[in-house]
């Protein structure tokens, strides 16, 4: 092959998804969360991106930012059927307050529940299996048809998230993490400055909120996530694990 031909072929060879994501991370190094979101929604993945939110303790910040960029952005919440009623009310109140017009709740498939968790008590014996059928599988369904999704995960939340990038390539989709480098203090400060309504359970001692059976109050001085699956090794719900294995998190969707 002539050099000129080889050079031409290498020039037009498309980047792999991994290389594209690496290029995005290089391009947006030092960018603000708002800049990353504006690019993702208006330029990079137009009509091909959804936000996933747990409507948990600190979800209001990213939801507010998304609403500022485009209030019609699809927002997916996985309704496991085991959430606190307060969370469902908060979802509706927050969506209305922020002007979000496309909030969708995705529930587990009835057939899957009939097969795996007919009594609704699977969480007592196998939390990984319960999270898989109630969180991981419904999210896969909700994100079908999207090439990218926005998550509110942050590096400070867990050791497993300490090297989190703004853009990731995972399970055939781009995952965008605009708040990756935000601290807990940044979140509080942003929410306070804009008077964003807090999740009602935060004031009752729940700094991290997932499903009712698997979330307990946290005592002063404890890690904010200590109330999630208390007494178990479990820290992640599987949604954020590359293989979508049987492991499981939840709060930081
Ligand atoms: Fe089931 Fe608990 Fe996971 Fe919710 S957090 S899906 S109740 S194991």
mmCIF file of N, CA and C in Angstrom, residues 121-184:
data_model
loop_
_atom_site.group_PDB
_atom_site.id
_atom_site.type_symbol
_atom_site.label_atom_id
_atom_site.label_comp_id
_atom_site.label_asym_id
_atom_site.label_seq_id
_atom_site.Cartn_x
_atom_site.Cartn_y
_atom_site.Cartn_z
ATOM 1 N N UNK A 121 -40.440 -9.600 48.874
ATOM 2 C CA UNK A 121 -39.544 -9.614 50.035
ATOM 3 C C UNK A 121 -38.123 -10.047 49.678
ATOM 4 N N UNK A 122 -37.790 -10.043 48.402
ATOM 5 C CA UNK A 122 -36.461 -10.495 47.976
ATOM 6 C C UNK A 122 -35.348 -9.703 48.644
ATOM 7 N N UNK A 123 -35.615 -8.425 48.926
ATOM 8 C CA UNK A 123 -34.597 -7.573 49.557
ATOM 9 C C UNK A 123 -34.113 -8.155 50.878
ATOM 10 N N UNK A 124 -34.945 -8.991 51.528
ATOM 11 C CA UNK A 124 -34.549 -9.556 52.819
ATOM 12 C C UNK A 124 -33.506 -10.652 52.674
ATOM 13 N N UNK A 125 -33.528 -11.353 51.535
ATOM 14 C CA UNK A 125 -32.636 -12.504 51.376
ATOM 15 C C UNK A 125 -31.509 -12.264 50.381
ATOM 16 N N UNK A 126 -31.735 -11.398 49.378
ATOM 17 C CA UNK A 126 -30.718 -11.219 48.335
ATOM 18 C C UNK A 126 -30.853 -9.807 47.750
ATOM 19 N N UNK A 127 -30.159 -8.862 48.373
ATOM 20 C CA UNK A 127 -30.298 -7.468 47.918
ATOM 21 C C UNK A 127 -29.729 -7.271 46.510
ATOM 22 N N UNK A 128 -28.681 -8.011 46.159
ATOM 23 C CA UNK A 128 -28.134 -7.864 44.806
ATOM 24 C C UNK A 128 -29.166 -8.275 43.757
ATOM 25 N N UNK A 129 -29.807 -9.392 43.985
ATOM 26 C CA UNK A 129 -30.820 -9.856 43.024
ATOM 27 C C UNK A 129 -32.001 -8.889 42.984
ATOM 28 N N UNK A 130 -32.357 -8.348 44.148
ATOM 29 C CA UNK A 130 -33.483 -7.412 44.215
ATOM 30 C C UNK A 130 -33.153 -6.135 43.442
ATOM 31 N N UNK A 131 -31.947 -5.589 43.663
ATOM 32 C CA UNK A 131 -31.555 -4.380 42.933
ATOM 33 C C UNK A 131 -31.467 -4.662 41.437
ATOM 34 N N UNK A 132 -31.057 -5.852 41.099
ATOM 35 C CA UNK A 132 -30.932 -6.166 39.670
ATOM 36 C C UNK A 132 -32.306 -6.121 38.998
ATOM 37 N N UNK A 133 -33.287 -6.743 39.604
ATOM 38 C CA UNK A 133 -34.607 -6.803 38.960
ATOM 39 C C UNK A 133 -35.375 -5.489 39.115
ATOM 40 N N UNK A 134 -35.119 -4.764 40.190
ATOM 41 C CA UNK A 134 -35.905 -3.542 40.441
ATOM 42 C C UNK A 134 -35.214 -2.254 39.983
ATOM 43 N N UNK A 135 -33.891 -2.298 39.770
ATOM 44 C CA UNK A 135 -33.181 -1.078 39.345
ATOM 45 C C UNK A 135 -32.469 -1.259 38.005
ATOM 46 N N UNK A 136 -31.596 -2.252 37.960
ATOM 47 C CA UNK A 136 -30.723 -2.380 36.783
ATOM 48 C C UNK A 136 -31.528 -2.691 35.519
ATOM 49 N N UNK A 137 -32.391 -3.699 35.583
ATOM 50 C CA UNK A 137 -33.158 -4.067 34.380
ATOM 51 C C UNK A 137 -34.111 -2.949 33.935
ATOM 52 N N UNK A 138 -34.869 -2.321 34.848
ATOM 53 C CA UNK A 138 -35.738 -1.213 34.396
ATOM 54 C C UNK A 138 -34.951 -0.058 33.786
ATOM 55 N N UNK A 139 -33.772 0.224 34.324
ATOM 56 C CA UNK A 139 -32.986 1.323 33.741
ATOM 57 C C UNK A 139 -32.526 0.960 32.331
ATOM 58 N N UNK A 140 -32.144 -0.286 32.141
ATOM 59 C CA UNK A 140 -31.764 -0.714 30.785
ATOM 60 C C UNK A 140 -32.916 -0.456 29.811
ATOM 61 N N UNK A 141 -34.127 -0.781 30.230
ATOM 62 C CA UNK A 141 -35.297 -0.570 29.368
ATOM 63 C C UNK A 141 -35.500 0.923 29.111
ATOM 64 N N UNK A 142 -35.403 1.718 30.179
ATOM 65 C CA UNK A 142 -35.649 3.160 30.039
ATOM 66 C C UNK A 142 -34.644 3.825 29.114
ATOM 67 N N UNK A 143 -33.434 3.299 29.084
ATOM 68 C CA UNK A 143 -32.384 3.947 28.284
ATOM 69 C C UNK A 143 -32.243 3.361 26.883
ATOM 70 N N UNK A 144 -33.084 2.376 26.583
ATOM 71 C CA UNK A 144 -33.064 1.849 25.212
ATOM 72 C C UNK A 144 -33.348 2.999 24.253
ATOM 73 N N UNK A 145 -32.583 3.094 23.210
ATOM 74 C CA UNK A 145 -32.840 4.160 22.240
ATOM 75 C C UNK A 145 -32.052 5.424 22.507
ATOM 76 N N UNK A 146 -31.384 5.505 23.647
ATOM 77 C CA UNK A 146 -30.519 6.659 23.915
ATOM 78 C C UNK A 146 -29.052 6.238 23.775
ATOM 79 N N UNK A 147 -28.256 7.138 23.219
ATOM 80 C CA UNK A 147 -26.835 6.852 23.088
ATOM 81 C C UNK A 147 -26.017 7.392 24.243
ATOM 82 N N UNK A 148 -26.664 8.230 25.074
ATOM 83 C CA UNK A 148 -25.929 8.841 26.187
ATOM 84 C C UNK A 148 -26.891 9.124 27.337
ATOM 85 N N UNK A 149 -26.342 9.158 28.546
ATOM 86 C CA UNK A 149 -27.171 9.534 29.695
ATOM 87 C C UNK A 149 -26.340 10.308 30.708
ATOM 88 N N UNK A 150 -27.073 11.107 31.488
ATOM 89 C CA UNK A 150 -26.449 12.010 32.455
ATOM 90 C C UNK A 150 -26.670 11.454 33.858
ATOM 91 N N UNK A 151 -25.600 11.383 34.626
ATOM 92 C CA UNK A 151 -25.706 10.884 35.993
ATOM 93 C C UNK A 151 -25.165 11.932 36.970
ATOM 94 N N UNK A 152 -25.618 11.891 38.204
ATOM 95 C CA UNK A 152 -25.197 12.860 39.213
ATOM 96 C C UNK A 152 -24.084 12.369 40.112
ATOM 97 N N UNK A 153 -23.389 11.319 39.698
ATOM 98 C CA UNK A 153 -22.343 10.784 40.571
ATOM 99 C C UNK A 153 -21.199 11.788 40.767
ATOM 100 N N UNK A 154 -20.556 11.650 41.938
ATOM 101 C CA UNK A 154 -19.443 12.544 42.280
ATOM 102 C C UNK A 154 -18.300 11.731 42.863
ATOM 103 N N UNK A 155 -17.087 12.248 42.663
ATOM 104 C CA UNK A 155 -15.909 11.503 43.141
ATOM 105 C C UNK A 155 -15.904 11.341 44.656
ATOM 106 N N UNK A 156 -16.404 12.340 45.366
ATOM 107 C CA UNK A 156 -16.269 12.310 46.817
ATOM 108 C C UNK A 156 -17.202 11.287 47.472
ATOM 109 N N UNK A 157 -18.162 10.740 46.701
ATOM 110 C CA UNK A 157 -19.189 9.904 47.322
ATOM 111 C C UNK A 157 -18.687 8.544 47.792
ATOM 112 N N UNK A 158 -17.691 8.006 47.089
ATOM 113 C CA UNK A 158 -17.245 6.658 47.445
ATOM 114 C C UNK A 158 -15.878 6.392 46.834
ATOM 115 N N UNK A 159 -15.156 5.466 47.457
ATOM 116 C CA UNK A 159 -13.839 5.105 46.925
ATOM 117 C C UNK A 159 -13.963 4.591 45.502
ATOM 118 N N UNK A 160 -15.073 3.910 45.213
ATOM 119 C CA UNK A 160 -15.269 3.357 43.867
ATOM 120 C C UNK A 160 -15.486 4.451 42.833
ATOM 121 N N UNK A 161 -15.693 5.695 43.278
ATOM 122 C CA UNK A 161 -15.946 6.800 42.352
ATOM 123 C C UNK A 161 -14.803 7.834 42.355
ATOM 124 N N UNK A 162 -13.694 7.508 43.020
ATOM 125 C CA UNK A 162 -12.651 8.514 43.252
ATOM 126 C C UNK A 162 -11.957 8.977 41.977
ATOM 127 N N UNK A 163 -12.004 8.189 40.906
ATOM 128 C CA UNK A 163 -11.344 8.606 39.666
ATOM 129 C C UNK A 163 -12.362 8.853 38.561
ATOM 130 N N UNK A 164 -13.562 9.162 38.958
ATOM 131 C CA UNK A 164 -14.652 9.359 37.998
ATOM 132 C C UNK A 164 -14.341 10.471 36.989
ATOM 133 N N UNK A 165 -14.570 10.192 35.700
ATOM 134 C CA UNK A 165 -14.354 11.179 34.643
ATOM 135 C C UNK A 165 -15.670 11.863 34.283
ATOM 136 N N UNK A 166 -15.565 12.989 33.561
ATOM 137 C CA UNK A 166 -16.789 13.661 33.114
ATOM 138 C C UNK A 166 -17.536 12.813 32.076
ATOM 139 N N UNK A 167 -16.802 12.112 31.255
ATOM 140 C CA UNK A 167 -17.413 11.274 30.223
ATOM 141 C C UNK A 167 -16.873 9.852 30.369
ATOM 142 N N UNK A 168 -17.763 8.874 30.256
ATOM 143 C CA UNK A 168 -17.358 7.472 30.304
ATOM 144 C C UNK A 168 -18.041 6.728 29.157
ATOM 145 N N UNK A 169 -17.423 5.653 28.723
ATOM 146 C CA UNK A 169 -18.041 4.765 27.745
ATOM 147 C C UNK A 169 -18.361 3.474 28.466
ATOM 148 N N UNK A 170 -19.641 3.125 28.526
ATOM 149 C CA UNK A 170 -20.028 1.989 29.351
ATOM 150 C C UNK A 170 -21.254 1.301 28.774
ATOM 151 N N UNK A 171 -21.161 0.037 28.590
ATOM 152 C CA UNK A 171 -22.295 -0.756 28.086
ATOM 153 C C UNK A 171 -22.907 -0.153 26.824
ATOM 154 N N UNK A 172 -22.048 0.307 25.946
ATOM 155 C CA UNK A 172 -22.526 0.787 24.652
ATOM 156 C C UNK A 172 -23.131 2.174 24.663
ATOM 157 N N UNK A 173 -22.960 2.903 25.782
ATOM 158 C CA UNK A 173 -23.491 4.273 25.863
ATOM 159 C C UNK A 173 -22.445 5.192 26.494
ATOM 160 N N UNK A 174 -22.593 6.482 26.199
ATOM 161 C CA UNK A 174 -21.754 7.477 26.863
ATOM 162 C C UNK A 174 -22.464 7.909 28.140
ATOM 163 N N UNK A 175 -21.746 7.883 29.221
ATOM 164 C CA UNK A 175 -22.299 8.354 30.490
ATOM 165 C C UNK A 175 -21.636 9.687 30.810
ATOM 166 N N UNK A 176 -22.445 10.697 31.093
ATOM 167 C CA UNK A 176 -21.937 12.048 31.349
ATOM 168 C C UNK A 176 -22.099 12.352 32.842
ATOM 169 N N UNK A 177 -21.007 12.733 33.474
ATOM 170 C CA UNK A 177 -21.005 13.007 34.915
ATOM 171 C C UNK A 177 -20.576 14.454 35.176
ATOM 172 N N UNK A 178 -21.463 15.414 34.964
ATOM 173 C CA UNK A 178 -21.058 16.833 35.061
ATOM 174 C C UNK A 178 -20.601 17.244 36.450
ATOM 175 N N UNK A 179 -21.065 16.533 37.492
ATOM 176 C CA UNK A 179 -20.720 16.917 38.871
ATOM 177 C C UNK A 179 -19.573 16.079 39.425
ATOM 178 N N UNK A 180 -18.841 15.409 38.550
ATOM 179 C CA UNK A 180 -17.794 14.494 39.021
ATOM 180 C C UNK A 180 -16.860 15.149 40.035
ATOM 181 N N UNK A 181 -16.484 16.408 39.798
ATOM 182 C CA UNK A 181 -15.494 17.043 40.681
ATOM 183 C C UNK A 181 -16.131 17.948 41.741
ATOM 184 N N UNK A 182 -17.418 17.819 41.936
ATOM 185 C CA UNK A 182 -18.080 18.648 42.945
ATOM 186 C C UNK A 182 -17.951 18.014 44.333
ATOM 187 N N UNK A 183 -17.781 18.871 45.337
ATOM 188 C CA UNK A 183 -17.723 18.407 46.724
ATOM 189 C C UNK A 183 -19.120 18.516 47.343
ATOM 190 N N UNK A 184 -19.267 17.931 48.514
ATOM 191 C CA UNK A 184 -20.543 18.050 49.221
ATOM 192 C C UNK A 184 -20.846 19.519 49.515
#
